PDB file of C-alpha atoms and ligand atoms in Angstrom:
ATOM      1  CA  MET A 520     -18.025  10.273  17.967  1.00 83.00           C
ATOM      2  CA  PRO A 521     -15.151  12.408  16.588  1.00 89.00           C
ATOM      3  CA  ASP A 522     -16.064  13.966  13.197  1.00 96.00           C
ATOM      4  CA  LYS A 523     -13.023  12.798  11.288  1.00 97.00           C
ATOM      5  CA  THR A 524     -10.464  10.004  11.047  1.00 98.00           C
ATOM      6  CA  LYS A 525      -6.914  10.902  10.070  1.00 98.00           C
ATOM      7  CA  ILE A 526      -4.855   8.261   8.335  1.00 98.00           C
ATOM      8  CA  LEU A 527      -1.184   8.065   7.418  1.00 98.00           C
ATOM      9  CA  PHE A 528      -0.500   5.620   4.566  1.00 98.00           C
ATOM     10  CA  PHE A 529       3.068   4.728   3.491  1.00 98.00           C
ATOM     11  CA  GLY A 530       3.626   3.536  -0.112  1.00 98.00           C
ATOM     12  CA  ASP A 531       5.724   0.436  -1.008  1.00 97.00           C
ATOM     13  CA  VAL A 532       8.155  -0.021   1.891  1.00 97.00           C
ATOM     14  CA  SER A 533      11.244  -1.450   0.151  1.00 96.00           C
ATOM     15  CA  GLY A 534      13.880  -3.442   2.014  1.00 95.00           C
ATOM     16  CA  THR A 535      16.131  -2.354   4.877  1.00 96.00           C
ATOM     17  CA  LEU A 536      16.155   1.345   4.012  1.00 97.00           C
ATOM     18  CA  GLY A 537      12.405   1.333   3.484  1.00 97.00           C
ATOM     19  CA  ARG A 538      11.901  -0.066   6.971  1.00 97.00           C
ATOM     20  CA  GLU A 539      14.351   2.489   8.377  1.00 98.00           C
ATOM     21  CA  GLY A 540      12.379   5.263   6.671  1.00 98.00           C
ATOM     22  CA  VAL A 541       9.091   4.153   8.246  1.00 98.00           C
ATOM     23  CA  LYS A 542      10.708   3.788  11.676  1.00 98.00           C
ATOM     24  CA  LYS A 543      12.046   7.343  11.430  1.00 98.00           C
ATOM     25  CA  MET A 544       9.020   9.110   9.921  1.00 98.00           C
ATOM     26  CA  ALA A 545       5.999   7.224  11.348  1.00 98.00           C
ATOM     27  CA  PRO A 546       6.275   8.626  14.890  1.00 97.00           C
ATOM     28  CA  LYS A 547       7.211  12.089  13.604  1.00 98.00           C
ATOM     29  CA  TRP A 548       4.338  12.416  11.124  1.00 98.00           C
ATOM     30  CA  LYS A 549       1.849  10.776  13.494  1.00 98.00           C
ATOM     31  CA  LYS A 550       2.581  13.442  16.086  1.00 98.00           C
ATOM     32  CA  GLU A 551       2.823  16.326  13.634  1.00 98.00           C
ATOM     33  CA  HIS A 552      -0.457  15.513  11.866  1.00 98.00           C
ATOM     34  CA  GLN A 553      -2.278  13.905  14.832  1.00 97.00           C
ATOM     35  CA  THR A 554      -3.143  10.778  12.847  1.00 98.00           C
ATOM     36  CA  ASP A 555      -5.364   8.003  14.229  1.00 98.00           C
ATOM     37  CA  VAL A 556      -3.982   5.026  12.324  1.00 98.00           C
ATOM     38  CA  ILE A 557      -0.997   4.073  10.137  1.00 98.00           C
ATOM     39  CA  ILE A 558      -1.213   1.842   7.040  1.00 98.00           C
ATOM     40  CA  ALA A 559       1.751   0.608   4.966  1.00 98.00           C
ATOM     41  CA  ASN A 560       2.171  -1.347   1.746  1.00 98.00           C
ATOM     42  CA  VAL A 561       4.568  -4.184   2.610  1.00 97.00           C
ATOM     43  CA  GLU A 562       4.831  -6.332  -0.507  1.00 94.00           C
ATOM     44  CA  ASN A 563       8.560  -5.451  -0.807  1.00 93.00           C
ATOM     45  CA  LEU A 564       9.251  -5.217   2.906  1.00 94.00           C
ATOM     46  CA  ALA A 565      11.995  -7.838   3.176  1.00 91.00           C
ATOM     47  CA  HIS A 566      15.237  -7.728   1.167  1.00 85.00           C
ATOM     48  CA  ASN A 567      14.315  -8.426  -2.479  1.00 78.00           C
ATOM     49  CA  LYS A 568      10.533  -8.609  -2.138  1.00 84.00           C
ATOM     50  CA  GLY A 569       7.949 -10.288   0.059  1.00 90.00           C
ATOM     51  CA  LEU A 570       7.625 -10.142   3.826  1.00 92.00           C
ATOM     52  CA  THR A 571       9.009 -12.092   6.788  1.00 91.00           C
ATOM     53  CA  LEU A 572       8.137 -12.447  10.471  1.00 92.00           C
ATOM     54  CA  ARG A 573      11.108 -10.315  11.500  1.00 93.00           C
ATOM     55  CA  THR A 574      10.416  -7.464   9.080  1.00 95.00           C
ATOM     56  CA  MET A 575       6.715  -7.389   9.989  1.00 95.00           C
ATOM     57  CA  ALA A 576       7.658  -7.172  13.678  1.00 96.00           C
ATOM     58  CA  GLU A 577       9.715  -4.077  12.841  1.00 97.00           C
ATOM     59  CA  MET A 578       6.697  -2.413  11.211  1.00 98.00           C
ATOM     60  CA  ASP A 579       4.455  -3.354  14.120  1.00 97.00           C
ATOM     61  CA  GLU A 580       6.926  -1.732  16.485  1.00 97.00           C
ATOM     62  CA  ALA A 581       6.982   1.416  14.325  1.00 98.00           C
ATOM     63  CA  GLY A 582       3.221   1.728  14.902  1.00 97.00           C
ATOM     64  CA  VAL A 583       1.814   0.365  11.639  1.00 98.00           C
ATOM     65  CA  GLU A 584      -1.565  -1.268  12.273  1.00 98.00           C
ATOM     66  CA  ILE A 585      -2.833  -2.254   8.825  1.00 98.00           C
ATOM     67  CA  TYR A 586      -0.861  -3.651   5.887  1.00 98.00           C
ATOM     68  CA  THR A 587      -1.526  -3.884   2.172  1.00 98.00           C
ATOM     69  CA  GLY A 588       0.168  -6.097  -0.402  1.00 95.00           C
ATOM     70  CA  GLY A 589       0.686  -6.623  -4.108  1.00 94.00           C
ATOM     71  CA  ASN A 590       2.082  -8.975  -6.704  1.00 88.00           C
ATOM     72  CA  HIS A 591       5.206  -9.868  -4.667  1.00 86.00           C
ATOM     73  CA  ILE A 592       3.653 -10.389  -1.244  1.00 88.00           C
ATOM     74  CA  TRP A 593       3.794 -14.193  -1.627  1.00 83.00           C
ATOM     75  CA  LYS A 594       7.495 -14.226  -2.546  1.00 83.00           C
ATOM     76  CA  LYS A 595       9.079 -15.371   0.746  1.00 80.00           C
ATOM     77  CA  TYR A 596       6.301 -16.769   2.823  1.00 78.00           C
ATOM     78  CA  GLU A 597       3.272 -18.918   2.155  1.00 80.00           C
ATOM     79  CA  LEU A 598       0.497 -16.543   3.100  1.00 81.00           C
ATOM     80  CA  ASP A 599      -1.687 -19.465   4.174  1.00 83.00           C
ATOM     81  CA  LYS A 600       1.002 -20.402   6.692  1.00 85.00           C
ATOM     82  CA  PHE A 601       1.471 -16.757   7.645  1.00 87.00           C
ATOM     83  CA  ALA A 602      -2.288 -16.397   8.146  1.00 88.00           C
ATOM     84  CA  LYS A 603      -2.349 -19.386  10.509  1.00 90.00           C
ATOM     85  CA  GLU A 604       0.675 -18.331  12.546  1.00 90.00           C
ATOM     86  CA  THR A 605       0.231 -14.550  12.905  1.00 93.00           C
ATOM     87  CA  ASP A 606      -2.421 -11.962  13.556  1.00 95.00           C
ATOM     88  CA  TYR A 607      -1.247  -9.089  11.386  1.00 96.00           C
ATOM     89  CA  LYS A 608      -4.032  -7.190   9.674  1.00 97.00           C
ATOM     90  CA  ILE A 609      -3.028  -7.672   6.057  1.00 96.00           C
ATOM     91  CA  ALA A 610      -5.201  -6.787   3.076  1.00 97.00           C
ATOM     92  CA  ALA A 611      -3.616  -8.886   0.313  1.00 96.00           C
ATOM     93  CA  PRO A 612      -4.726  -8.635  -3.331  1.00 96.00           C
ATOM     94  CA  ALA A 613      -8.371  -9.689  -3.055  1.00 97.00           C
ATOM     95  CA  ASN A 614      -8.599 -10.500  -6.773  1.00 96.00           C
ATOM     96  CA  ASP A 615      -5.773 -13.055  -6.502  1.00 94.00           C
ATOM     97  CA  ASN A 616      -7.424 -16.451  -6.133  1.00 91.00           C
ATOM     98  CA  ARG A 617      -4.641 -17.556  -3.747  1.00 89.00           C
ATOM     99  CA  CYS A 618      -5.727 -14.906  -1.218  1.00 92.00           C
ATOM    100  CA  PRO A 619      -6.588 -16.491   2.154  1.00 91.00           C
ATOM    101  CA  GLU A 620     -10.081 -15.561   3.371  1.00 93.00           C
ATOM    102  CA  LYS A 621      -8.520 -13.785   6.347  1.00 94.00           C
ATOM    103  CA  TYR A 622      -6.711 -11.322   4.058  1.00 95.00           C
ATOM    104  CA  LEU A 623      -9.540 -10.416   1.640  1.00 97.00           C
ATOM    105  CA  PHE A 624     -10.045  -7.148   3.520  1.00 98.00           C
ATOM    106  CA  GLN A 625      -9.345  -5.726   6.973  1.00 98.00           C
ATOM    107  CA  THR A 626     -11.633  -3.892   9.349  1.00 98.00           C
ATOM    108  CA  ILE A 627     -10.716  -1.950  12.455  1.00 97.00           C
ATOM    109  CA  GLU A 628     -12.682   0.401  14.647  1.00 96.00           C
ATOM    110  CA  ILE A 629     -11.307   3.922  15.070  1.00 95.00           C
ATOM    111  CA  ASN A 630     -13.152   6.874  16.602  1.00 88.00           C
ATOM    112  CA  GLU A 631     -16.241   4.650  16.948  1.00 94.00           C
ATOM    113  CA  THR A 632     -16.220   4.251  13.169  1.00 97.00           C
ATOM    114  CA  LYS A 633     -15.283   1.216  11.115  1.00 98.00           C
ATOM    115  CA  LEU A 634     -12.352   1.500   8.742  1.00 98.00           C
ATOM    116  CA  VAL A 635     -12.159  -1.089   5.952  1.00 98.00           C
ATOM    117  CA  VAL A 636      -8.980  -1.536   3.904  1.00 98.00           C
ATOM    118  CA  ILE A 637      -8.945  -3.478   0.618  1.00 98.00           C
ATOM    119  CA  ASN A 638      -6.036  -4.281  -1.723  1.00 98.00           C
ATOM    120  CA  LEU A 639      -6.451  -5.071  -5.427  1.00 98.00           C
ATOM    121  CA  ASN A 640      -3.884  -6.021  -8.065  1.00 96.00           C
ATOM    122  CA  GLY A 641      -3.970  -4.433 -11.540  1.00 95.00           C
ATOM    123  CA  ARG A 642      -3.446  -6.515 -14.672  1.00 93.00           C
ATOM    124  CA  THR A 643      -2.286  -4.086 -17.376  1.00 90.00           C
ATOM    125  CA  PHE A 644       1.506  -4.361 -18.069  1.00 90.00           C
ATOM    126  CA  MET A 645       1.917  -6.751 -15.138  1.00 86.00           C
ATOM    127  CA  GLU A 646       3.237 -10.297 -15.117  1.00 75.00           C
ATOM    128  CA  HIS A 647       0.469 -12.429 -16.506  1.00 64.00           C
ATOM    129  CA  GLU A 648      -0.374 -14.190 -13.327  1.00 68.00           C
ATOM    130  CA  THR A 649      -3.145 -16.564 -14.165  1.00 80.00           C
ATOM    131  CA  THR A 650      -4.431 -16.259 -10.602  1.00 88.00           C
ATOM    132  CA  ILE A 651      -5.427 -12.580 -10.860  1.00 93.00           C
ATOM    133  CA  SER A 652      -9.033 -11.860 -11.809  1.00 94.00           C
ATOM    134  CA  ASN A 653     -10.647  -8.606 -12.951  1.00 96.00           C
ATOM    135  CA  PRO A 654     -10.218  -6.026 -10.131  1.00 97.00           C
ATOM    136  CA  PHE A 655     -13.242  -4.002 -11.278  1.00 98.00           C
ATOM    137  CA  THR A 656     -15.720  -6.854 -11.025  1.00 97.00           C
ATOM    138  CA  LYS A 657     -14.030  -8.192  -7.885  1.00 98.00           C
ATOM    139  CA  ILE A 658     -14.453  -4.903  -6.024  1.00 98.00           C
ATOM    140  CA  ASP A 659     -18.175  -4.806  -6.900  1.00 98.00           C
ATOM    141  CA  GLU A 660     -18.479  -8.241  -5.328  1.00 97.00           C
ATOM    142  CA  LEU A 661     -16.392  -7.341  -2.260  1.00 97.00           C
ATOM    143  CA  LEU A 662     -18.266  -4.124  -1.515  1.00 98.00           C
ATOM    144  CA  GLN A 663     -21.339  -6.314  -0.918  1.00 97.00           C
ATOM    145  CA  GLN A 664     -19.421  -8.227   1.782  1.00 96.00           C
ATOM    146  CA  VAL A 665     -17.653  -5.480   3.748  1.00 96.00           C
ATOM    147  CA  PRO A 666     -19.350  -3.784   6.725  1.00 94.00           C
ATOM    148  CA  LYS A 667     -21.810  -1.060   5.764  1.00 89.00           C
ATOM    149  CA  ASP A 668     -21.499   2.434   7.204  1.00 95.00           C
ATOM    150  CA  ALA A 669     -17.687   2.365   7.180  1.00 98.00           C
ATOM    151  CA  ASN A 670     -14.795   4.423   5.904  1.00 98.00           C
ATOM    152  CA  ILE A 671     -13.343   2.368   3.032  1.00 98.00           C
ATOM    153  CA  ILE A 672      -9.840   2.700   1.614  1.00 98.00           C
ATOM    154  CA  ILE A 673      -8.697   0.877  -1.524  1.00 98.00           C
ATOM    155  CA  ASP A 674      -5.013   0.307  -2.388  1.00 98.00           C
ATOM    156  CA  MET A 675      -4.904  -0.393  -6.131  1.00 98.00           C
ATOM    157  CA  HIS A 676      -1.520  -2.031  -6.714  1.00 97.00           C
ATOM    158  CA  ALA A 677      -0.977  -1.543 -10.434  1.00 97.00           C
ATOM    159  CA  GLU A 678       1.577  -0.657 -13.096  1.00 96.00           C
ATOM    160  CA  ALA A 679      -0.673   1.329 -15.425  1.00 96.00           C
ATOM    161  CA  THR A 680      -1.921   4.775 -14.441  1.00 97.00           C
ATOM    162  CA  SER A 681      -5.059   4.008 -16.465  1.00 96.00           C
ATOM    163  CA  ASP A 682      -5.918   1.018 -14.233  1.00 96.00           C
ATOM    164  CA  LYS A 683      -5.732   3.191 -11.129  1.00 98.00           C
ATOM    165  CA  ARG A 684      -7.407   6.258 -12.595  1.00 98.00           C
ATOM    166  CA  ALA A 685     -10.285   4.254 -14.044  1.00 98.00           C
ATOM    167  CA  LEU A 686     -10.827   2.392 -10.763  1.00 98.00           C
ATOM    168  CA  GLY A 687     -10.836   5.671  -8.823  1.00 98.00           C
ATOM    169  CA  LEU A 688     -13.478   7.172 -11.099  1.00 98.00           C
ATOM    170  CA  TYR A 689     -15.451   3.897 -11.125  1.00 98.00           C
ATOM    171  CA  LEU A 690     -15.621   3.875  -7.318  1.00 98.00           C
ATOM    172  CA  ASP A 691     -16.211   7.611  -6.850  1.00 98.00           C
ATOM    173  CA  GLY A 692     -18.890   8.063  -4.203  1.00 98.00           C
ATOM    174  CA  ARG A 693     -18.860   4.357  -3.244  1.00 98.00           C
ATOM    175  CA  VAL A 694     -15.647   4.290  -1.184  1.00 98.00           C
ATOM    176  CA  SER A 695     -13.796   6.919   0.856  1.00 98.00           C
ATOM    177  CA  THR A 696     -10.433   6.805  -0.896  1.00 98.00           C
ATOM    178  CA  VAL A 697      -8.600   5.086  -3.757  1.00 98.00           C
ATOM    179  CA  VAL A 698      -4.793   5.278  -3.708  1.00 98.00           C
ATOM    180  CA  GLY A 699      -2.276   3.520  -5.922  1.00 98.00           C
ATOM    181  CA  THR A 700       0.975   1.679  -5.198  1.00 98.00           C
ATOM    182  CA  HIS A 701       3.521  -0.470  -7.115  1.00 96.00           C
ATOM    183  CA  THR A 702       5.304   2.024  -9.420  1.00 96.00           C
ATOM    184  CA  HIS A 703       7.264   3.433  -6.438  1.00 97.00           C
ATOM    185  CA  ILE A 704       7.105   6.941  -7.966  1.00 97.00           C
ATOM    186  CA  PRO A 705       4.855   9.489  -6.217  1.00 98.00           C
ATOM    187  CA  THR A 706       2.367  11.262  -8.476  1.00 98.00           C
ATOM    188  CA  ALA A 707       1.300  14.886  -8.012  1.00 98.00           C
ATOM    189  CA  ASP A 708      -2.442  14.371  -8.438  1.00 98.00           C
ATOM    190  CA  ALA A 709      -3.884  14.068  -4.916  1.00 98.00           C
ATOM    191  CA  GLN A 710      -7.509  15.176  -5.317  1.00 98.00           C
ATOM    192  CA  ILE A 711     -11.089  14.726  -4.215  1.00 98.00           C
ATOM    193  CA  LEU A 712     -13.286  13.384  -7.024  1.00 98.00           C
ATOM    194  CA  ALA A 713     -16.755  14.749  -7.837  1.00 98.00           C
ATOM    195  CA  GLU A 714     -18.660  12.429  -5.482  1.00 98.00           C
ATOM    196  CA  GLY A 715     -16.224  12.792  -2.570  1.00 98.00           C
ATOM    197  CA  THR A 716     -13.763   9.934  -3.033  1.00 98.00           C
ATOM    198  CA  GLY A 717     -10.154  10.905  -2.327  1.00 98.00           C
ATOM    199  CA  TYR A 718      -7.774   9.847  -5.074  1.00 98.00           C
ATOM    200  CA  LEU A 719      -4.008   9.601  -5.698  1.00 98.00           C
ATOM    201  CA  THR A 720      -2.500   7.614  -8.608  1.00 98.00           C
ATOM    202  CA  ASP A 721       0.621   6.494  -6.710  1.00 98.00           C
ATOM    203  CA  ILE A 722       1.807   7.213  -3.177  1.00 98.00           C
ATOM    204  CA  GLY A 723       5.451   6.487  -4.065  1.00 98.00           C
ATOM    205  CA  MET A 724       7.824   4.231  -2.127  1.00 97.00           C
ATOM    206  CA  VAL A 725       9.838   4.263   1.064  1.00 98.00           C
ATOM    207  CA  GLY A 726      13.330   3.142   0.079  1.00 97.00           C
ATOM    208  CA  ALA A 727      16.835   3.888  -1.156  1.00 96.00           C
ATOM    209  CA  TYR A 728      17.547   7.313  -2.649  1.00 96.00           C
ATOM    210  CA  PRO A 729      18.727   7.730  -5.341  1.00 94.00           C
ATOM    211  CA  SER A 730      17.819   4.320  -6.712  1.00 92.00           C
ATOM    212  CA  VAL A 731      15.661   2.798  -9.431  1.00 91.00           C
ATOM    213  CA  LEU A 732      12.530   1.753  -7.578  1.00 90.00           C
ATOM    214  CA  GLY A 733      14.569   0.955  -4.466  1.00 90.00           C
ATOM    215  CA  ILE A 734      17.124  -1.205  -6.323  1.00 91.00           C
ATOM    216  CA  LYS A 735      20.816  -0.270  -6.705  1.00 91.00           C
ATOM    217  CA  LYS A 736      20.936   2.115  -9.659  1.00 92.00           C
ATOM    218  CA  GLU A 737      24.118   0.551 -11.150  1.00 92.00           C
ATOM    219  CA  ILE A 738      22.382  -2.814 -11.496  1.00 91.00           C
ATOM    220  CA  ILE A 739      19.395  -1.422 -13.347  1.00 92.00           C
ATOM    221  CA  ILE A 740      21.518   0.787 -15.635  1.00 93.00           C
ATOM    222  CA  GLU A 741      23.689  -2.242 -16.438  1.00 92.00           C
ATOM    223  CA  LYS A 742      20.570  -4.236 -17.225  1.00 91.00           C
ATOM    224  CA  PHE A 743      19.449  -1.624 -19.766  1.00 92.00           C
ATOM    225  CA  LEU A 744      22.950  -1.302 -21.278  1.00 94.00           C
ATOM    226  CA  THR A 745      23.474  -5.023 -21.752  1.00 94.00           C
ATOM    227  CA  GLU A 746      19.817  -6.000 -22.238  1.00 92.00           C
ATOM    228  CA  THR A 747      20.355  -8.996 -19.983  1.00 89.00           C
ATOM    229  CA  LYS A 748      18.710 -10.177 -16.774  1.00 86.00           C
ATOM    230  CA  ILE A 749      20.707  -9.236 -13.685  1.00 84.00           C
ATOM    231  CA  MET A 750      19.988 -10.180 -10.056  1.00 85.00           C
ATOM    232  CA  HIS A 751      18.359  -7.287  -8.220  1.00 84.00           C
ATOM    233  CA  ASP A 752      19.991  -5.968  -5.075  1.00 86.00           C
ATOM    234  CA  LEU A 753      18.909  -3.267  -2.633  1.00 90.00           C
ATOM    235  CA  PRO A 754      21.247  -0.771  -0.951  1.00 90.00           C
ATOM    236  CA  THR A 755      21.338  -1.123   2.845  1.00 92.00           C
ATOM    237  CA  THR A 756      23.048   2.190   3.600  1.00 93.00           C
ATOM    238  CA  GLY A 757      22.642   5.730   2.279  1.00 94.00           C
ATOM    239  CA  GLN A 758      19.848   8.250   1.820  1.00 97.00           C
ATOM    240  CA  ILE A 759      16.184   7.280   2.047  1.00 98.00           C
ATOM    241  CA  GLU A 760      13.127   8.719   0.353  1.00 98.00           C
ATOM    242  CA  VAL A 761       9.928   8.463   2.340  1.00 98.00           C
ATOM    243  CA  ASN A 762       6.590   8.874   0.567  1.00 98.00           C
ATOM    244  CA  ALA A 763       3.190   8.695   2.217  1.00 98.00           C
ATOM    245  CA  VAL A 764      -0.287  10.129   1.910  1.00 98.00           C
ATOM    246  CA  LEU A 765      -2.239  11.863   4.630  1.00 98.00           C
ATOM    247  CA  LEU A 766      -6.013  11.325   4.552  1.00 98.00           C
ATOM    248  CA  GLU A 767      -8.835  12.920   6.463  1.00 98.00           C
ATOM    249  CA  ILE A 768     -12.188  11.157   6.208  1.00 98.00           C
ATOM    250  CA  ASP A 769     -15.563  12.352   7.491  1.00 98.00           C
ATOM    251  CA  ASN A 770     -16.949   9.657   9.825  1.00 97.00           C
ATOM    252  CA  ARG A 771     -20.583  10.412   8.970  1.00 97.00           C
ATOM    253  CA  THR A 772     -20.516  10.834   5.191  1.00 98.00           C
ATOM    254  CA  HIS A 773     -17.435   8.577   4.738  1.00 98.00           C
ATOM    255  CA  LYS A 774     -16.130  11.024   2.137  1.00 98.00           C
ATOM    256  CA  THR A 775     -12.547  12.248   2.020  1.00 98.00           C
ATOM    257  CA  THR A 776     -12.283  15.834   3.200  1.00 98.00           C
ATOM    258  CA  ASP A 777      -8.530  16.219   2.713  1.00 98.00           C
ATOM    259  CA  ILE A 778      -5.795  14.306   0.898  1.00 98.00           C
ATOM    260  CA  LYS A 779      -2.177  15.393   0.799  1.00 98.00           C
ATOM    261  CA  SER A 780       1.099  13.752  -0.261  1.00 98.00           C
ATOM    262  CA  LEU A 781       3.995  13.740   2.199  1.00 98.00           C
ATOM    263  CA  ARG A 782       7.619  13.365   1.109  1.00 98.00           C
ATOM    264  CA  GLU A 783      10.924  13.510   2.954  1.00 98.00           C
ATOM    265  CA  ILE A 784      14.515  12.693   1.976  1.00 98.00           C
ATOM    266  CA  ILE A 785      16.494  11.436   4.975  1.00 96.00           C
ATOM    267  CA  ASN A 786      20.291  11.615   4.992  1.00 92.00           C
TER     268      ASN A 786
HETATM  269 FE1  FE2 B 664       4.413  -4.478  -6.773  1.00 60.17          FE
END
């Protein structure tokens, strides 16, 4: 069995330009860093949130094998329907009580080692969805159900840095890696915690550059100037920022041995 598994994980892929960014950088980074598997957060994959059959097919073609979600993943498509009709390996927020059984976590076998991917939704500063339960108690419960002797990656989709940081420290030594998504801004704190869990507060997005979280900057500035609600819109042409994290996990100890942020601006 190979000693290590190398993983490339793209943060929130946002709209047309986000998908373009993954299509351009996935093959390049996979080759350059010799990665074994590609993961992407797809809760904003389609134009203005959610995912569709067509946009998922684009990611599949780009080589993404496992998908994570977040608070907007249900926006365009009933995930129950999606779960029945497709076979994509999606880890949707496991602490959302609407989560279909099939999407509670994902497992694949790489290098004769199991890789488990779990997605959780934070609650601090997020829309008060009554369906979201405590991610800390939920993960304790889930870790009893997932295969033992596996590399385990958690995507904590949360607004507050404290939610992500606390979860990382809470799970140190119990999972391989905890990374964050949702704020779309990459943080500079990739690290290995005391007990060997890799940690990064937010991977950052793949989407329009410059923009405000992938949305046309003029719209968001106007919203702040007028203090009114304005329909969001995403640019479909222009520069793209691509943010991802590169992980190396030891297949015997299941600890992270290397974690590094990747970032590229494409013209
Ligand atoms: Fe989100």
